[in-house]
Tab-separated table of C-alpha atoms and ligand atoms in Angstrom:
chain	number	residue	atom	x	y	z
V	1462	MET	CA	10.393	-17.234	9.435
V	1463	PRO	CA	8.895	-20.100	11.460
V	1464	LEU	CA	5.140	-20.009	11.628
V	1465	PRO	CA	3.854	-19.061	15.109
V	1466	ASP	CA	2.297	-22.139	16.733
V	1467	THR	CA	-1.070	-20.454	16.938
V	1468	LEU	CA	-1.094	-20.112	13.164
V	1469	ARG	CA	0.023	-23.533	12.021
V	1470	PRO	CA	-2.275	-23.919	9.027
V	1471	ASP	CA	-2.933	-27.560	9.894
V	1472	SER	CA	-4.206	-26.624	13.326
V	1473	LEU	CA	-7.942	-27.107	13.648
V	1474	ARG	CA	-7.996	-24.283	16.144
V	1475	VAL	CA	-6.780	-21.778	13.538
V	1476	ASP	CA	-10.076	-21.637	11.723
V	1477	ALA	CA	-12.051	-21.363	14.933
V	1478	ARG	CA	-9.858	-18.518	16.260
V	1479	LEU	CA	-9.841	-16.539	13.034
V	1480	ARG	CA	-13.557	-16.975	12.473
V	1481	LEU	CA	-14.294	-16.006	16.057
V	1482	ALA	CA	-12.257	-12.790	15.698
V	1483	ARG	CA	-14.125	-11.920	12.496
V	1484	GLY	CA	-17.479	-12.857	14.003
V	1485	LEU	CA	-16.924	-10.607	17.020
V	1486	SER	CA	-16.025	-7.598	14.915
V	1487	TRP	CA	-18.979	-8.318	12.591
V	1488	VAL	CA	-21.364	-8.243	15.558
V	1489	ALA	CA	-19.729	-5.014	16.819
V	1490	ALA	CA	-20.083	-3.515	13.314
V	1491	GLN	CA	-23.780	-4.469	13.182
V	1492	ARG	CA	-24.287	-2.767	16.534
V	1493	GLY	CA	-22.919	0.497	15.137
V	1494	ASP	CA	-19.256	0.334	16.196
V	1495	HIS	CA	-17.694	2.466	13.462
V	1496	PRO	CA	-14.065	1.303	13.791
V	1497	SER	CA	-15.276	-2.308	13.423
V	1498	ARG	CA	-17.389	-1.380	10.403
V	1499	LEU	CA	-14.189	-0.519	8.570
V	1500	LEU	CA	-13.199	-4.183	8.727
V	1501	HIS	CA	-16.303	-5.392	6.884
V	1502	TRP	CA	-18.297	-5.033	3.721
V	1503	PRO	CA	-20.523	-3.247	2.775
V	1504	TRP	CA	-18.990	-0.383	4.798
V	1505	ARG	CA	-15.516	-0.855	3.501
V	1506	GLU	CA	-16.480	-0.682	-0.155
V	1507	ASN	CA	-16.795	3.068	0.411
V	1508	PRO	CA	-15.183	3.861	3.774
V	1509	TYR	CA	-15.474	7.666	3.478
V	1510	PRO	CA	-18.913	8.077	5.162
V	1511	THR	CA	-17.678	5.904	8.076
V	1512	TYR	CA	-14.542	8.050	8.337
V	1513	ALA	CA	-16.737	11.180	8.490
V	1514	ARG	CA	-18.802	9.647	11.341
V	1515	LEU	CA	-15.617	8.735	13.187
V	1516	ARG	CA	-14.194	12.269	12.857
V	1517	GLU	CA	-17.481	13.599	14.234
V	1518	GLN	CA	-17.060	11.287	17.238
V	1519	GLY	CA	-13.549	12.618	17.928
V	1520	PRO	CA	-9.928	12.652	16.757
V	1521	VAL	CA	-9.381	9.287	18.481
V	1522	VAL	CA	-12.187	6.779	19.099
V	1523	THR	CA	-12.092	3.545	21.114
V	1524	SER	CA	-13.838	0.605	19.469
V	1525	SER	CA	-16.115	-1.596	21.565
V	1526	LEU	CA	-13.519	-4.321	20.892
V	1527	GLY	CA	-10.791	-2.294	22.605
V	1528	PHE	CA	-8.614	-1.040	19.753
V	1529	LEU	CA	-8.490	2.661	18.865
V	1530	SER	CA	-8.854	4.558	15.615
V	1531	ALA	CA	-7.044	7.848	14.924
V	1532	ASN	CA	-9.339	9.798	12.612
V	1533	SER	CA	-8.313	13.429	12.240
V	1534	HIS	CA	-5.334	14.642	10.210
V	1535	ALA	CA	-3.690	15.963	13.388
V	1536	ALA	CA	-4.222	12.693	15.292
V	1537	VAL	CA	-2.990	10.438	12.473
V	1538	ARG	CA	0.085	12.620	11.957
V	1539	GLU	CA	0.830	12.567	15.681
V	1540	VAL	CA	0.527	8.783	15.890
V	1541	LEU	CA	2.755	8.239	12.844
V	1542	ARG	CA	5.406	10.724	13.906
V	1543	GLY	CA	5.205	10.400	17.677
V	1544	ARG	CA	8.059	8.830	19.620
V	1545	ASP	CA	5.518	7.240	22.001
V	1546	PHE	CA	4.362	4.838	19.282
V	1547	GLY	CA	5.974	1.873	17.545
V	1548	VAL	CA	5.037	-0.753	14.981
V	1549	GLU	CA	5.972	-3.554	17.399
V	1550	PRO	CA	3.906	-4.252	20.515
V	1551	PRO	CA	5.490	-3.149	23.810
V	1552	GLU	CA	6.684	-5.845	26.200
V	1553	GLY	CA	3.809	-7.853	27.628
V	1554	PHE	CA	1.578	-7.390	24.558
V	1555	SER	CA	1.370	-9.278	21.269
V	1556	SER	CA	-0.157	-8.728	17.839
V	1557	PRO	CA	-3.336	-10.629	17.079
V	1558	ALA	CA	-2.332	-13.919	15.412
V	1559	GLN	CA	-4.141	-13.179	12.149
V	1560	PHE	CA	-1.715	-10.315	11.466
V	1561	ARG	CA	1.436	-12.406	11.895
V	1562	VAL	CA	1.281	-14.335	8.652
V	1563	VAL	CA	3.757	-12.571	6.406
V	1564	ASP	CA	7.111	-11.054	7.364
V	1565	LEU	CA	7.563	-7.587	5.880
V	1566	SER	CA	11.052	-6.853	7.111
V	1567	PHE	CA	11.770	-3.383	8.519
V	1568	LEU	CA	8.230	-2.140	7.861
V	1569	GLN	CA	7.328	-4.201	10.937
V	1570	MET	CA	10.357	-3.308	13.094
V	1571	ASP	CA	11.202	-0.506	15.489
V	1572	ALA	CA	14.659	1.032	16.025
V	1573	PRO	CA	17.452	-0.004	16.176
V	1574	GLU	CA	16.820	-2.899	13.730
V	1575	HIS	CA	14.544	-0.719	11.605
V	1576	THR	CA	17.208	1.987	11.327
V	1577	ARG	CA	19.931	-0.480	10.303
V	1578	LEU	CA	17.915	-2.271	7.599
V	1579	ARG	CA	16.240	0.845	6.194
V	1580	ALA	CA	19.661	2.485	5.785
V	1581	LEU	CA	20.794	-0.503	3.694
V	1582	ALA	CA	17.756	-0.257	1.372
V	1583	ARG	CA	17.899	3.544	1.016
V	1584	PRO	CA	20.585	3.803	-1.726
V	1585	ALA	CA	18.138	2.224	-4.220
V	1586	PHE	CA	15.856	5.278	-3.929
V	1587	THR	CA	18.203	8.299	-4.094
V	1588	PRO	CA	17.379	11.244	-6.422
V	1589	ARG	CA	20.290	10.210	-8.670
V	1590	ARG	CA	18.845	6.705	-9.003
V	1591	MET	CA	15.417	8.216	-9.747
V	1592	ARG	CA	16.831	10.225	-12.645
V	1593	GLY	CA	18.297	6.994	-13.954
V	1594	TYR	CA	14.944	5.173	-13.694
V	1595	ALA	CA	12.892	7.903	-15.439
V	1596	SER	CA	13.782	7.019	-19.036
V	1597	GLU	CA	13.226	3.322	-18.349
V	1598	ILE	CA	9.758	4.035	-16.876
V	1599	GLU	CA	8.875	6.215	-19.860
V	1600	LYS	CA	9.920	3.437	-22.217
V	1601	ILE	CA	7.851	0.767	-20.435
V	1602	THR	CA	4.855	3.143	-20.242
V	1603	GLY	CA	5.110	3.846	-23.969
V	1604	GLU	CA	5.262	0.156	-24.886
V	1605	LEU	CA	2.306	-0.771	-22.668
V	1606	LEU	CA	0.193	2.051	-24.085
V	1607	ASP	CA	1.144	1.149	-27.688
V	1608	ARG	CA	-0.351	-2.287	-27.113
V	1609	ALA	CA	-3.406	-1.198	-25.097
V	1610	LEU	CA	-4.398	1.767	-27.262
V	1611	ALA	CA	-4.078	-0.248	-30.466
V	1612	ARG	CA	-6.992	-2.334	-29.195
V	1613	GLY	CA	-9.255	0.659	-28.491
V	1614	GLY	CA	-11.035	-0.931	-25.554
V	1615	PHE	CA	-8.868	-2.309	-22.750
V	1616	ASP	CA	-8.753	-2.969	-19.012
V	1617	LEU	CA	-6.925	-0.078	-17.411
V	1618	MET	CA	-5.924	-2.305	-14.460
V	1619	ALA	CA	-4.807	-5.568	-16.103
V	1620	ASP	CA	-3.385	-4.006	-19.266
V	1621	PHE	CA	-1.677	-0.972	-17.781
V	1622	ALA	CA	-1.881	-0.050	-14.062
V	1623	GLN	CA	-0.780	-3.492	-12.832
V	1624	LYS	CA	1.820	-4.097	-15.527
V	1625	LEU	CA	3.787	-0.857	-15.174
V	1626	PRO	CA	4.776	-1.048	-11.460
V	1627	ILE	CA	5.487	-4.779	-11.734
V	1628	ALA	CA	7.817	-4.200	-14.670
V	1629	VAL	CA	9.515	-1.265	-12.902
V	1630	ILE	CA	10.107	-2.916	-9.517
V	1631	SER	CA	11.173	-6.171	-11.218
V	1632	ARG	CA	13.798	-4.358	-13.289
V	1633	LEU	CA	14.964	-2.339	-10.309
V	1634	LEU	CA	15.443	-5.465	-8.211
V	1635	GLY	CA	16.807	-7.482	-11.120
V	1636	ILE	CA	13.994	-10.053	-11.337
V	1637	PRO	CA	13.858	-11.650	-14.783
V	1638	GLU	CA	10.641	-11.201	-16.779
V	1639	ARG	CA	7.986	-13.650	-15.691
V	1640	ASP	CA	4.307	-14.266	-15.995
V	1641	ASP	CA	2.580	-11.037	-14.881
V	1642	ALA	CA	-0.709	-12.737	-14.041
V	1643	GLU	CA	1.105	-15.101	-11.692
V	1644	PHE	CA	2.877	-12.170	-10.043
V	1645	VAL	CA	-0.398	-10.272	-9.662
V	1646	ARG	CA	-1.903	-13.323	-7.924
V	1647	ILE	CA	1.000	-13.530	-5.460
V	1648	GLY	CA	0.953	-9.757	-4.900
V	1649	ASN	CA	-2.801	-9.743	-4.271
V	1650	LEU	CA	-2.510	-12.563	-1.754
V	1651	LEU	CA	0.300	-10.906	0.194
V	1652	GLY	CA	-1.285	-7.442	-0.076
V	1653	GLY	CA	-4.585	-8.870	1.180
V	1654	ALA	CA	-2.712	-10.393	4.133
V	1655	LEU	CA	-2.264	-6.853	5.483
V	1656	ASP	CA	-5.950	-7.021	6.488
V	1657	GLY	CA	-5.255	-10.166	8.521
V	1658	ALA	CA	-5.792	-13.820	7.593
V	1659	GLN	CA	-9.415	-14.918	7.585
V	1660	SER	CA	-9.276	-18.711	7.746
V	1661	ALA	CA	-6.823	-21.597	7.919
V	1662	ARG	CA	-7.106	-21.903	4.128
V	1663	HIS	CA	-6.241	-18.235	3.742
V	1664	VAL	CA	-3.190	-18.649	6.034
V	1665	ARG	CA	-2.054	-21.552	3.838
V	1666	GLN	CA	-2.475	-19.546	0.617
V	1667	ILE	CA	-0.504	-16.614	2.020
V	1668	ARG	CA	2.286	-18.875	3.313
V	1669	ASN	CA	2.522	-20.641	-0.054
V	1670	ALA	CA	2.676	-17.347	-1.966
V	1671	SER	CA	5.394	-16.101	0.367
V	1672	ALA	CA	7.334	-19.369	-0.021
V	1673	GLU	CA	7.145	-19.079	-3.833
V	1674	LEU	CA	8.766	-15.655	-3.620
V	1675	ASP	CA	11.422	-16.942	-1.217
V	1676	VAL	CA	12.487	-19.641	-3.674
V	1677	MET	CA	12.786	-17.047	-6.426
V	1678	PHE	CA	14.758	-14.600	-4.260
V	1679	GLU	CA	17.111	-17.243	-2.911
V	1680	ARG	CA	17.941	-18.330	-6.459
V	1681	LEU	CA	18.469	-14.726	-7.543
V	1682	MET	CA	20.680	-13.985	-4.547
V	1683	ALA	CA	22.902	-16.961	-5.387
V	1684	GLU	CA	23.099	-15.910	-9.061
V	1685	ARG	CA	23.988	-12.291	-8.233
V	1686	ARG	CA	26.614	-13.385	-5.739
V	1687	ARG	CA	28.337	-15.308	-8.568
V	1688	ASP	CA	27.670	-12.723	-11.247
V	1689	PRO	CA	26.829	-9.228	-9.898
V	1690	ARG	CA	24.914	-6.772	-12.095
V	1691	GLU	CA	23.744	-3.154	-11.820
V	1692	ASP	CA	20.610	-4.054	-9.844
V	1693	VAL	CA	19.494	-3.613	-6.248
V	1694	ILE	CA	19.809	-7.301	-5.319
V	1695	SER	CA	23.457	-7.349	-6.424
V	1696	ALA	CA	24.162	-4.306	-4.222
V	1697	LEU	CA	22.350	-5.826	-1.252
V	1698	VAL	CA	24.052	-9.220	-1.602
V	1699	ALA	CA	27.352	-7.382	-1.059
V	1700	ASP	CA	25.922	-6.085	2.236
V	1701	THR	CA	25.252	-9.652	3.386
V	1702	ASP	CA	28.770	-10.718	2.387
V	1703	GLU	CA	30.222	-7.881	4.419
V	1704	GLY	CA	28.142	-8.776	7.486
V	1705	ARG	CA	25.746	-5.822	7.475
V	1706	MET	CA	22.712	-8.124	7.266
V	1707	SER	CA	21.999	-11.836	7.115
V	1708	ALA	CA	20.796	-13.693	4.019
V	1709	ALA	CA	17.403	-14.245	5.694
V	1710	GLU	CA	17.107	-10.492	6.370
V	1711	LEU	CA	17.873	-9.778	2.728
V	1712	ARG	CA	15.220	-12.245	1.549
V	1713	ASP	CA	12.611	-10.590	3.820
V	1714	MET	CA	13.679	-7.148	2.585
V	1715	CYS	CA	13.299	-8.209	-1.058
V	1716	ARG	CA	9.796	-9.476	-0.264
V	1717	LEU	CA	8.938	-6.082	1.261
V	1718	LEU	CA	10.365	-4.102	-1.658
V	1719	LEU	CA	8.579	-6.227	-4.227
V	1720	LEU	CA	5.245	-6.102	-2.445
V	1721	ALA	CA	5.522	-2.381	-1.617
V	1722	GLY	CA	6.481	-1.747	-5.223
V	1723	PHE	CA	3.516	-3.450	-6.807
V	1724	GLU	CA	0.619	-3.378	-4.377
V	1725	THR	CA	0.595	0.387	-4.109
V	1726	THR	CA	1.555	2.255	-7.285
V	1727	VAL	CA	-0.944	0.084	-9.186
V	1728	ASN	CA	-3.629	1.705	-7.079
V	1729	LEU	CA	-2.263	5.218	-7.347
V	1730	ILE	CA	-2.758	4.859	-11.119
V	1731	GLY	CA	-6.095	2.974	-10.824
V	1732	ASN	CA	-7.690	5.150	-8.128
V	1733	GLY	CA	-6.286	8.310	-9.687
V	1734	MET	CA	-7.636	7.469	-13.153
V	1735	MET	CA	-11.028	6.535	-11.697
V	1736	ALA	CA	-11.233	9.917	-9.934
V	1737	LEU	CA	-10.080	11.757	-13.067
V	1738	LEU	CA	-12.530	10.034	-15.406
V	1739	ARG	CA	-15.410	10.490	-12.937
V	1740	HIS	CA	-14.614	14.196	-12.630
V	1741	ARG	CA	-14.443	14.869	-16.335
V	1742	ASP	CA	-13.631	18.571	-15.935
V	1743	GLN	CA	-10.455	17.566	-14.051
V	1744	TRP	CA	-9.492	15.099	-16.786
V	1745	GLU	CA	-10.013	17.811	-19.410
V	1746	ARG	CA	-7.727	20.117	-17.419
V	1747	LEU	CA	-5.010	17.491	-17.372
V	1748	VAL	CA	-5.439	16.831	-21.086
V	1749	ALA	CA	-5.162	20.588	-21.785
V	1750	ASP	CA	-2.091	20.900	-19.571
V	1751	PRO	CA	-0.238	17.597	-18.990
V	1752	GLU	CA	2.241	19.533	-16.831
V	1753	LEU	CA	-0.446	19.169	-14.146
V	1754	ALA	CA	0.351	15.428	-13.882
V	1755	GLY	CA	2.473	16.028	-10.761
V	1756	SER	CA	-0.320	17.792	-8.881
V	1757	ALA	CA	-2.875	15.259	-10.193
V	1758	VAL	CA	-0.748	12.556	-8.522
V	1759	GLU	CA	-0.761	14.416	-5.176
V	1760	GLU	CA	-4.517	15.010	-5.336
V	1761	SER	CA	-5.144	11.348	-6.237
V	1762	LEU	CA	-3.041	10.258	-3.251
V	1763	ARG	CA	-5.026	12.590	-0.998
V	1764	PHE	CA	-8.483	11.853	-2.409
V	1765	ASP	CA	-8.372	8.056	-2.586
V	1766	SER	CA	-5.180	6.794	-0.998
V	1767	PRO	CA	-3.803	3.393	-2.098
V	1768	VAL	CA	-2.908	2.617	1.546
V	1769	GLN	CA	-5.891	3.542	3.703
V	1770	LEU	CA	-4.553	2.742	7.139
V	1771	THR	CA	-1.662	1.445	9.174
V	1772	GLY	CA	-1.218	0.259	12.737
V	1773	ARG	CA	0.787	1.472	15.743
V	1774	TRP	CA	1.163	0.471	19.391
V	1775	ALA	CA	1.427	2.976	22.241
V	1776	HIS	CA	4.711	2.245	24.011
V	1777	THR	CA	3.885	4.477	26.957
V	1778	ASP	CA	0.856	6.270	28.426
V	1779	THR	CA	0.419	9.270	26.165
V	1780	GLU	CA	-2.004	11.750	24.574
V	1781	VAL	CA	-3.058	12.115	20.942
V	1782	ASP	CA	-4.762	15.323	19.818
V	1783	GLY	CA	-5.906	15.811	23.409
V	1784	VAL	CA	-7.165	12.213	23.923
V	1785	ARG	CA	-5.450	9.884	26.440
V	1786	VAL	CA	-4.028	6.634	25.089
V	1787	ARG	CA	-2.675	4.006	27.467
V	1788	ARG	CA	0.501	1.938	27.027
V	1789	GLY	CA	-0.360	-1.154	24.980
V	1790	GLY	CA	-3.137	0.677	23.124
V	1791	GLN	CA	-3.408	-0.541	19.531
V	1792	VAL	CA	-4.175	2.302	17.165
V	1793	MET	CA	-5.510	2.057	13.632
V	1794	ALA	CA	-4.149	5.228	11.997
V	1795	LEU	CA	-6.738	6.076	9.334
V	1796	ILE	CA	-4.726	7.723	6.565
V	1797	GLY	CA	-7.775	7.763	4.273
V	1798	SER	CA	-9.753	9.669	6.910
V	1799	ALA	CA	-6.940	12.120	7.721
V	1800	ASP	CA	-6.759	13.134	4.073
V	1801	ARG	CA	-10.490	13.981	3.965
V	1802	ASP	CA	-10.442	15.944	7.225
V	1803	PRO	CA	-12.277	19.272	6.698
V	1804	ALA	CA	-10.264	20.727	9.593
V	1805	HIS	CA	-7.182	20.337	7.387
V	1806	PHE	CA	-8.313	20.479	3.735
V	1807	ALA	CA	-10.950	22.918	2.433
V	1808	GLU	CA	-13.873	21.007	0.820
V	1809	PRO	CA	-11.997	17.717	1.238
V	1810	ASP	CA	-14.527	15.649	-0.740
V	1811	ARG	CA	-13.921	17.753	-3.864
V	1812	PHE	CA	-11.382	16.281	-6.310
V	1813	ASP	CA	-9.328	19.212	-7.602
V	1814	ILE	CA	-5.983	18.644	-9.313
V	1815	THR	CA	-5.041	22.318	-8.906
V	1816	ARG	CA	-5.370	22.217	-5.097
V	1817	THR	CA	-2.175	23.760	-3.763
V	1818	ASP	CA	-2.014	21.913	-0.423
V	1819	ALA	CA	-2.787	18.375	-1.701
V	1820	GLY	CA	0.828	17.410	-0.946
V	1821	ASP	CA	0.017	17.671	2.795
V	1822	HIS	CA	-1.594	14.232	2.537
V	1823	LEU	CA	-0.394	11.351	4.706
V	1824	ALA	CA	-0.645	8.751	1.926
V	1825	PHE	CA	3.049	7.922	2.347
V	1826	SER	CA	2.735	7.792	6.153
V	1827	GLY	CA	5.114	9.905	8.250
V	1828	GLY	CA	7.960	9.735	10.736
V	1829	GLU	CA	10.440	6.855	10.797
V	1830	HIS	CA	8.408	4.661	8.435
V	1831	TYR	CA	7.739	7.337	5.810
V	1832	CYS	CA	7.482	5.467	2.520
V	1833	LEU	CA	10.951	4.755	1.205
V	1834	GLY	CA	9.622	4.369	-2.332
V	1835	ALA	CA	7.696	7.670	-2.411
V	1836	PRO	CA	10.022	9.281	-5.017
V	1837	LEU	CA	9.658	6.221	-7.252
V	1838	ALA	CA	5.856	6.073	-6.806
V	1839	ARG	CA	5.547	9.789	-7.621
V	1840	LEU	CA	7.764	9.411	-10.691
V	1841	GLU	CA	5.794	6.428	-12.009
V	1842	GLY	CA	2.454	8.113	-11.262
V	1843	ARG	CA	3.480	11.321	-13.011
V	1844	ILE	CA	4.770	9.546	-16.115
V	1845	ALA	CA	1.687	7.277	-16.285
V	1846	LEU	CA	-0.965	10.011	-15.887
V	1847	ARG	CA	0.838	12.323	-18.265
V	1848	ALA	CA	1.184	9.649	-20.952
V	1849	LEU	CA	-2.492	8.669	-20.645
V	1850	ALA	CA	-3.622	12.302	-20.922
V	1851	GLU	CA	-1.373	12.951	-23.926
V	1852	ARG	CA	-2.026	9.734	-25.792
V	1853	ALA	CA	-5.637	8.924	-24.877
V	1854	PRO	CA	-7.450	12.247	-24.350
V	1855	GLY	CA	-10.807	10.662	-25.200
V	1856	LEU	CA	-10.462	7.873	-22.625
V	1857	ARG	CA	-13.705	6.946	-20.866
V	1858	PRO	CA	-15.075	4.087	-18.752
V	1859	THR	CA	-17.247	1.480	-20.467
V	1860	ALA	CA	-18.457	-0.302	-17.313
V	1861	MET	CA	-18.364	0.054	-13.549
V	1862	PRO	CA	-14.920	-0.783	-12.157
V	1863	THR	CA	-14.622	-3.894	-9.969
V	1864	ARG	CA	-13.248	-3.381	-6.476
V	1865	ARG	CA	-11.016	-5.797	-4.566
V	1866	ARG	CA	-12.363	-6.746	-1.125
V	1867	THR	CA	-9.430	-5.300	0.809
V	1868	LEU	CA	-9.243	-2.387	3.205
V	1869	THR	CA	-5.599	-1.580	3.950
V	1870	VAL	CA	-4.892	-1.495	0.225
V	1871	ARG	CA	-7.673	0.302	-1.660
V	1872	SER	CA	-7.703	-1.252	-5.031
V	1873	LEU	CA	-9.599	-1.941	-8.246
V	1874	SER	CA	-9.210	-5.311	-9.937
V	1875	ALA	CA	-10.768	-4.286	-13.267
V	1876	PHE	CA	-11.571	-0.972	-14.932
V	1877	PRO	CA	-12.787	-1.320	-18.538
V	1878	VAL	CA	-12.158	1.786	-20.653
V	1879	THR	CA	-12.232	2.827	-24.289
V	1880	THR	CA	-10.181	5.362	-26.176
V	1881	GLY	CA	-13.330	6.407	-28.105
V	1882	SER	CA	-13.597	9.947	-29.441
V	1883	ARG	CA	-14.420	12.762	-27.011
D	3115	HEM	C1	1.583	5.236	-4.408
D	3115	HEM	C2	2.403	4.303	-4.026
D	3115	HEM	C3	2.783	4.048	-2.594
D	3115	HEM	C4	2.099	4.328	-1.446
D	3115	HEM	C5	0.746	4.999	-1.287
D	3115	HEM	C6	2.928	3.853	-0.347
D	3115	HEM	C7	2.581	3.967	0.979
D	3115	HEM	C8	3.379	3.574	2.028
D	3115	HEM	C9	3.047	3.733	3.423
D	3115	HEM	C10	1.723	4.307	3.935
D	3115	HEM	C11	4.083	3.251	4.155
D	3115	HEM	C12	4.254	3.252	5.662
D	3115	HEM	C13	3.348	2.337	6.431
D	3115	HEM	C14	3.475	2.611	7.891
D	3115	HEM	O1	3.798	3.737	8.314
D	3115	HEM	O2	3.206	1.698	8.688
D	3115	HEM	C15	5.079	2.794	3.221
D	3115	HEM	C16	6.285	2.232	3.581
D	3115	HEM	C17	7.168	1.724	2.681
D	3115	HEM	N1	7.100	1.806	1.300
D	3115	HEM	FE1	5.649	2.657	0.234
D	3115	HEM	N2	4.059	3.293	-0.857
D	3115	HEM	C18	4.022	3.403	-2.228
D	3115	HEM	C19	4.972	2.973	-3.119
D	3115	HEM	C20	6.136	2.366	-2.779
D	3115	HEM	C21	7.125	1.903	-3.726
D	3115	HEM	C22	7.044	2.033	-5.236
D	3115	HEM	C23	8.101	1.340	-3.003
D	3115	HEM	C24	9.359	0.733	-3.572
D	3115	HEM	C25	9.673	-0.456	-3.542
D	3115	HEM	C26	7.759	1.458	-1.594
D	3115	HEM	C27	8.524	1.008	-0.535
D	3115	HEM	C28	8.203	1.171	0.789
D	3115	HEM	C29	9.033	0.675	1.873
D	3115	HEM	C30	10.334	-0.072	1.733
D	3115	HEM	C31	8.383	1.020	3.058
D	3115	HEM	C32	8.847	0.730	4.497
D	3115	HEM	C33	9.439	1.975	5.092
D	3115	HEM	C34	9.827	1.790	6.551
D	3115	HEM	O3	9.188	0.991	7.251
D	3115	HEM	O4	10.780	2.444	6.980
D	3115	HEM	N3	6.561	2.088	-1.506
D	3115	HEM	N4	4.633	3.004	1.930
């Protein structure tokens, strides 16, 4: 994808523009503009009090900078499902330049292109495929835990939560084993890009990371064309040969699948385990009955969602939960706020793995863009939490976890734990 002129990393104006945008929202945040606060530390380290203030202000709130935030469960659901909204700006409007740094295929497209490309990716995530992946995920989980638990003390993120989804999505796509740490670095850079680029240097880093992936995917596509295997890339290469998508579209789709596969499930496991170990009674329940792993996954997704927000544009003058939104309105749909809405969930700030309506969360979005990988994420999450509860019942933190400075993706970078006795 050619870089938009406004974001040529060598342009001196890039830094000025990006820093100005950040500076303006910082000033708005300081003056008490709650939607802007979500874009900055310290508020975004723990966004839940800001979400509560926003819900008190209304289901939809207009920031002093002009964008809107959808805060209630009803409003977020309406924005995600509503036909009046799209992920692309309507004619006459354009996305702020800092958000146009990485191409994430059909995640960033409206119908009809979205429909065509999503349909091509869908066969990789059917229930039959999931049954096929389960034993592989169990095997990888077992091997990772053998190594980590043998050491007693380990980093739940680096030694387990990051490694499992990377191994799974790599095998599914057919990517040969490679240096995990290098992959984590690329994933973090591209995942962080969802919050918008912050400087010319940042734009350059993101573009380089994306280019590194492109080289790898182009090589893989050529190899699979010559020598097809049982993996997703081989199946998709056939679609390009038969004219259903171009080679460039396939490369962008692979980038999306890889990133979606390893910037999210990592945090379902990390955020879920942090909640479980901080609410010891809930961990003990899971240890006593590992069959609860499925509902622990749903409650973790609700309580501390790996993807906290997503964006939509109003394509026509419309109404959301009784509030008027004009065509061209840019809405930040706050998934993390929706899932703590007391109008929808009783005692939403309580972490309870036996909650029966936890599955009503919007962690996987809704409508046309509902997460394609949700069955895979749920399967991995269930296998991971169950295995940890069965094999490390005495698990406990040994230090405060370290948080990554991102908002869209809510993520820990380190979480030291020990298997010590209970
Ligand atoms: C716990 C883990 C996961 C969470 C919380 C999650 C969350 C999300 C969300 C919120 C969206 C929609 C964003 C929007 O509406 O703008 C989405 C889309 C998507 N996810 Fe996931 N995801 C997870 C795991 C996965 C996995 C493992 C894959 C597999 C590769 C995946 C593939 C996708 C794809 C391809 C889309 C684009 C769907 C579309 O635009 O039609 N996700 N995900």
